[in-house]
Amino acid sequence: MILSSRRIADPRLIDVALTVGLFGLDLLVNWDRSRYTGPLWLVPAVAAVGYVPLVLRRRHPLAVFVWVLTHALVVTAALPAYLPTMAAWAMLYTV
């Protein structure tokens, strides 16, 4: 059996799928809605600010790592009901 050297998928599509998947998983697992009293749109909007740069993780890994880590620390301090950690774990794997 000869293995092909073709890529299975475009790396950009993989990055978009990873970003969307981790974004959803992070909101499901790390957002405690019972402790949160603000508007429901705020946490997903704040989370998106931290997750959108993951699409650029292959081109600028260090910059995205710093952004994601800073985002996680600031959001954890500002919104104690939400602990955004999935993006930070993905970036630790990347860097």
GROMACS .gro file of N, CA and C in nm:
model
  285
    1MET      N    1   0.084  -0.118   0.000
    1MET     CA    2   0.000   0.000   0.000
    1MET      C    3   0.089   0.125   0.000
    2ILE      N    4   0.068   0.210  -0.096
    2ILE     CA    5   0.145   0.333  -0.108
    2ILE      C    6   0.066   0.447  -0.045
    3LEU      N    7   0.130   0.518   0.044
    3LEU     CA    8   0.064   0.630   0.109
    3LEU      C    9   0.085   0.756   0.026
    4SER      N   10  -0.020   0.829   0.009
    4SER     CA   11  -0.013   0.952  -0.067
    4SER      C   12   0.038   1.065   0.021
    5SER      N   13   0.109   1.159  -0.040
    5SER     CA   14   0.158   1.274   0.036
    5SER      C   15   0.060   1.390   0.031
    6ARG      N   16  -0.058   1.369  -0.026
    6ARG     CA   17  -0.157   1.476  -0.033
    6ARG      C   18  -0.210   1.507   0.106
    7ARG      N   19  -0.243   1.633   0.124
    7ARG     CA   20  -0.304   1.673   0.250
    7ARG      C   21  -0.450   1.631   0.251
    8ILE      N   22  -0.498   1.597   0.367
    8ILE     CA   23  -0.638   1.556   0.379
    8ILE      C   24  -0.730   1.677   0.365
    9ALA      N   25  -0.693   1.787   0.425
    9ALA     CA   26  -0.776   1.908   0.420
    9ALA      C   27  -0.686   2.031   0.422
   10ASP      N   28  -0.743   2.140   0.380
   10ASP     CA   29  -0.673   2.268   0.383
   10ASP      C   30  -0.649   2.307   0.530
   11PRO      N   31  -0.527   2.345   0.567
   11PRO     CA   32  -0.500   2.382   0.707
   11PRO      C   33  -0.587   2.496   0.757
   12ARG      N   34  -0.626   2.587   0.668
   12ARG     CA   35  -0.713   2.698   0.711
   12ARG      C   36  -0.850   2.647   0.753
   13LEU      N   37  -0.901   2.547   0.682
   13LEU     CA   38  -1.030   2.488   0.721
   13LEU      C   39  -1.020   2.416   0.856
   14ILE      N   40  -0.907   2.352   0.877
   14ILE     CA   41  -0.885   2.286   1.006
   14ILE      C   42  -0.882   2.389   1.118
   15ASP      N   43  -0.815   2.501   1.094
   15ASP     CA   44  -0.808   2.607   1.196
   15ASP      C   45  -0.945   2.666   1.225
   16VAL      N   46  -1.026   2.686   1.121
   16VAL     CA   47  -1.162   2.740   1.141
   16VAL      C   48  -1.246   2.639   1.218
   17ALA      N   49  -1.237   2.511   1.181
   17ALA     CA   50  -1.314   2.408   1.253
   17ALA      C   51  -1.270   2.398   1.399
   18LEU      N   52  -1.139   2.406   1.424
   18LEU     CA   53  -1.088   2.404   1.562
   18LEU      C   54  -1.140   2.522   1.640
   19THR      N   55  -1.138   2.640   1.578
   19THR     CA   56  -1.185   2.761   1.646
   19THR      C   57  -1.332   2.751   1.682
   20VAL      N   58  -1.414   2.711   1.587
   20VAL     CA   59  -1.559   2.701   1.612
   20VAL      C   60  -1.588   2.593   1.716
   21GLY      N   61  -1.521   2.479   1.705
   21GLY     CA   62  -1.543   2.371   1.800
   21GLY      C   63  -1.503   2.407   1.942
   22LEU      N   64  -1.385   2.466   1.957
   22LEU     CA   65  -1.340   2.505   2.090
   22LEU      C   66  -1.425   2.618   2.148
   23PHE      N   67  -1.468   2.710   2.063
   23PHE     CA   68  -1.556   2.819   2.107
   23PHE      C   69  -1.684   2.762   2.168
   24GLY      N   70  -1.749   2.672   2.096
   24GLY     CA   71  -1.871   2.611   2.147
   24GLY      C   72  -1.849   2.527   2.272
   25LEU      N   73  -1.744   2.447   2.270
   25LEU     CA   74  -1.714   2.362   2.386
   25LEU      C   75  -1.682   2.446   2.509
   26ASP      N   76  -1.608   2.554   2.489
   26ASP     CA   77  -1.572   2.640   2.601
   26ASP      C   78  -1.696   2.705   2.663
   27LEU      N   79  -1.789   2.749   2.579
   27LEU     CA   80  -1.911   2.809   2.634
   27LEU      C   81  -1.997   2.705   2.707
   28LEU      N   82  -2.000   2.583   2.656
   28LEU     CA   83  -2.079   2.479   2.721
   28LEU      C   84  -2.019   2.435   2.855
   29VAL      N   85  -1.888   2.422   2.858
   29VAL     CA   86  -1.822   2.366   2.976
   29VAL      C   87  -1.784   2.471   3.080
   30ASN      N   88  -1.737   2.587   3.035
   30ASN     CA   89  -1.675   2.682   3.128
   30ASN      C   90  -1.759   2.804   3.162
   31TRP      N   91  -1.882   2.810   3.117
   31TRP     CA   92  -1.968   2.924   3.148
   31TRP      C   93  -2.075   2.878   3.246
   32ASP      N   94  -2.068   2.926   3.368
   32ASP     CA   95  -2.166   2.893   3.472
   32ASP      C   96  -2.280   2.995   3.466
   33ARG      N   97  -2.386   2.960   3.393
   33ARG     CA   98  -2.498   3.054   3.375
   33ARG      C   99  -2.575   3.081   3.504
   34SER      N  100  -2.565   2.990   3.600
   34SER     CA  101  -2.638   3.013   3.725
   34SER      C  102  -2.575   3.126   3.807
   35ARG      N  103  -2.446   3.153   3.789
   35ARG     CA  104  -2.378   3.262   3.860
   35ARG      C  105  -2.374   3.391   3.781
   36TYR      N  106  -2.412   3.386   3.654
   36TYR     CA  107  -2.401   3.502   3.567
   36TYR      C  108  -2.533   3.577   3.564
   37THR      N  109  -2.528   3.709   3.587
   37THR     CA  110  -2.651   3.789   3.591
   37THR      C  111  -2.657   3.895   3.482
   38GLY      N  112  -2.557   3.905   3.397
   38GLY     CA  113  -2.555   4.007   3.292
   38GLY      C  114  -2.633   3.964   3.169
   39PRO      N  115  -2.625   4.044   3.063
   39PRO     CA  116  -2.695   4.008   2.938
   39PRO      C  117  -2.634   3.882   2.875
   40LEU      N  118  -2.719   3.798   2.819
   40LEU     CA  119  -2.675   3.669   2.767
   40LEU      C  120  -2.581   3.682   2.646
   41TRP      N  121  -2.588   3.789   2.572
   41TRP     CA  122  -2.504   3.806   2.454
   41TRP      C  123  -2.361   3.843   2.490
   42LEU      N  124  -2.338   3.892   2.611
   42LEU     CA  125  -2.207   3.946   2.647
   42LEU      C  126  -2.098   3.839   2.652
   43VAL      N  127  -2.125   3.728   2.715
   43VAL     CA  128  -2.022   3.625   2.729
   43VAL      C  129  -1.981   3.565   2.594
   44PRO      N  130  -2.075   3.528   2.505
   44PRO     CA  131  -2.031   3.480   2.374
   44PRO      C  132  -1.954   3.586   2.294
   45ALA      N  133  -1.992   3.711   2.306
   45ALA     CA  134  -1.920   3.818   2.235
   45ALA      C  135  -1.777   3.832   2.289
   46VAL      N  136  -1.764   3.830   2.421
   46VAL     CA  137  -1.631   3.839   2.482
   46VAL      C  138  -1.548   3.716   2.448
   47ALA      N  139  -1.612   3.600   2.445
   47ALA     CA  140  -1.540   3.477   2.411
   47ALA      C  141  -1.491   3.482   2.266
   48ALA      N  142  -1.571   3.536   2.178
   48ALA     CA  143  -1.532   3.544   2.036
   48ALA      C  144  -1.406   3.627   2.018
   49VAL      N  145  -1.390   3.731   2.099
   49VAL     CA  146  -1.270   3.815   2.091
   49VAL      C  147  -1.145   3.731   2.118
   50GLY      N  148  -1.156   3.633   2.204
   50GLY     CA  149  -1.041   3.548   2.234
   50GLY      C  150  -1.022   3.433   2.138
   51TYR      N  151  -1.131   3.391   2.072
   51TYR     CA  152  -1.122   3.273   1.986
   51TYR      C  153  -1.094   3.303   1.840
   52VAL      N  154  -1.137   3.416   1.789
   52VAL     CA  155  -1.116   3.447   1.647
   52VAL      C  156  -0.968   3.446   1.608
   53PRO      N  157  -0.877   3.495   1.691
   53PRO     CA  158  -0.734   3.489   1.652
   53PRO      C  159  -0.678   3.348   1.637
   54LEU      N  160  -0.748   3.246   1.686
   54LEU     CA  161  -0.697   3.109   1.670
   54LEU      C  162  -0.683   3.071   1.523
   55VAL      N  163  -0.759   3.137   1.437
   55VAL     CA  164  -0.749   3.109   1.294
   55VAL      C  165  -0.609   3.143   1.242
   56LEU      N  166  -0.542   3.235   1.307
   56LEU     CA  167  -0.409   3.278   1.264
   56LEU      C  168  -0.296   3.206   1.338
   57ARG      N  169  -0.327   3.101   1.410
   57ARG     CA  170  -0.229   3.038   1.497
   57ARG      C  171  -0.111   2.976   1.423
   58ARG      N  172  -0.127   2.938   1.297
   58ARG     CA  173  -0.015   2.879   1.222
   58ARG      C  174   0.083   2.986   1.173
   59ARG      N  175   0.031   3.102   1.137
   59ARG     CA  176   0.117   3.209   1.084
   59ARG      C  177   0.185   3.289   1.193
   60HIS      N  178   0.115   3.314   1.303
   60HIS     CA  179   0.167   3.398   1.411
   60HIS      C  180   0.144   3.329   1.546
   61PRO      N  181   0.210   3.218   1.572
   61PRO     CA  182   0.179   3.142   1.694
   61PRO      C  183   0.208   3.216   1.824
   62LEU      N  184   0.318   3.287   1.831
   62LEU     CA  185   0.352   3.355   1.956
   62LEU      C  186   0.257   3.471   1.984
   63ALA      N  187   0.226   3.549   1.883
   63ALA     CA  188   0.134   3.662   1.901
   63ALA      C  189  -0.005   3.613   1.941
   64VAL      N  190  -0.051   3.505   1.879
   64VAL     CA  191  -0.183   3.451   1.914
   64VAL      C  192  -0.179   3.393   2.055
   65PHE      N  193  -0.071   3.329   2.092
   65PHE     CA  194  -0.058   3.275   2.227
   65PHE      C  195  -0.067   3.386   2.331
   66VAL      N  196   0.006   3.495   2.310
   66VAL     CA  197   0.002   3.607   2.404
   66VAL      C  198  -0.138   3.666   2.410
   67TRP      N  199  -0.203   3.683   2.295
   67TRP     CA  200  -0.340   3.737   2.291
   67TRP      C  201  -0.436   3.648   2.369
   68VAL      N  202  -0.432   3.517   2.343
   68VAL     CA  203  -0.525   3.423   2.406
   68VAL      C  204  -0.501   3.417   2.557
   69LEU      N  205  -0.377   3.414   2.598
   69LEU     CA  206  -0.346   3.408   2.741
   69LEU      C  207  -0.389   3.536   2.812
   70THR      N  208  -0.363   3.650   2.751
   70THR     CA  209  -0.407   3.778   2.809
   70THR      C  210  -0.558   3.785   2.816
   71HIS      N  211  -0.624   3.741   2.710
   71HIS     CA  212  -0.771   3.739   2.708
   71HIS      C  213  -0.825   3.651   2.821
   72ALA      N  214  -0.767   3.534   2.838
   72ALA     CA  215  -0.814   3.443   2.943
   72ALA      C  216  -0.798   3.504   3.082
   73LEU      N  217  -0.685   3.568   3.107
   73LEU     CA  218  -0.662   3.629   3.238
   73LEU      C  219  -0.756   3.747   3.265
   74VAL      N  220  -0.774   3.833   3.165
   74VAL     CA  221  -0.859   3.950   3.182
   74VAL      C  222  -1.006   3.909   3.198
   75VAL      N  223  -1.052   3.817   3.116
   75VAL     CA  224  -1.192   3.775   3.122
   75VAL      C  225  -1.220   3.700   3.253
   76THR      N  226  -1.127   3.621   3.298
   76THR     CA  227  -1.147   3.550   3.425
   76THR      C  228  -1.160   3.649   3.540
   77ALA      N  229  -1.085   3.757   3.536
   77ALA     CA  230  -1.094   3.858   3.642
   77ALA      C  231  -1.223   3.940   3.630
   78ALA      N  232  -1.266   3.968   3.508
   78ALA     CA  233  -1.383   4.054   3.488
   78ALA      C  234  -1.515   3.979   3.496
   79LEU      N  235  -1.518   3.855   3.450
   79LEU     CA  236  -1.641   3.775   3.450
   79LEU      C  237  -1.615   3.643   3.523
   80PRO      N  238  -1.628   3.640   3.653
   80PRO     CA  239  -1.594   3.518   3.728
   80PRO      C  240  -1.681   3.396   3.693
   81ALA      N  241  -1.795   3.417   3.628
   81ALA     CA  242  -1.880   3.304   3.590
   81ALA      C  243  -1.833   3.236   3.462
   82TYR      N  244  -1.732   3.291   3.398
   82TYR     CA  245  -1.681   3.234   3.273
   82TYR      C  246  -1.529   3.222   3.280
   83LEU      N  247  -1.478   3.102   3.260
   83LEU     CA  248  -1.334   3.076   3.265
   83LEU      C  249  -1.287   3.026   3.129
   84PRO      N  250  -1.244   3.115   3.041
   84PRO     CA  251  -1.206   3.074   2.905
   84PRO      C  252  -1.070   3.005   2.900
   85THR      N  253  -1.070   2.874   2.897
   85THR     CA  254  -0.943   2.801   2.901
   85THR      C  255  -0.914   2.719   2.777
   86MET      N  256  -1.014   2.686   2.697
   86MET     CA  257  -0.992   2.597   2.583
   86MET      C  258  -0.892   2.655   2.481
   87ALA      N  259  -0.903   2.783   2.452
   87ALA     CA  260  -0.812   2.845   2.356
   87ALA      C  261  -0.669   2.845   2.411
   88ALA      N  262  -0.655   2.868   2.539
   88ALA     CA  263  -0.520   2.867   2.598
   88ALA      C  264  -0.459   2.727   2.589
   89TRP      N  265  -0.538   2.623   2.611
   89TRP     CA  266  -0.486   2.486   2.597
   89TRP      C  267  -0.446   2.458   2.454
   90ALA      N  268  -0.526   2.503   2.359
   90ALA     CA  269  -0.493   2.482   2.217
   90ALA      C  270  -0.363   2.553   2.181
   91MET      N  271  -0.344   2.674   2.234
   91MET     CA  272  -0.223   2.747   2.203
   91MET      C  273  -0.101   2.689   2.274
   92LEU      N  274  -0.118   2.633   2.391
   92LEU     CA  275  -0.006   2.564   2.456
   92LEU      C  276   0.040   2.445   2.371
   93TYR      N  277  -0.057   2.379   2.309
   93TYR     CA  278  -0.024   2.269   2.220
   93TYR      C  279   0.048   2.318   2.095
   94THR      N  280   0.004   2.432   2.041
   94THR     CA  281   0.061   2.487   1.918
   94THR      C  282   0.202   2.540   1.939
   95VAL      N  283   0.221   2.616   2.046
   95VAL     CA  284   0.352   2.676   2.070
   95VAL      C  285   0.442   2.573   2.131
   0.00000   0.00000   0.00000
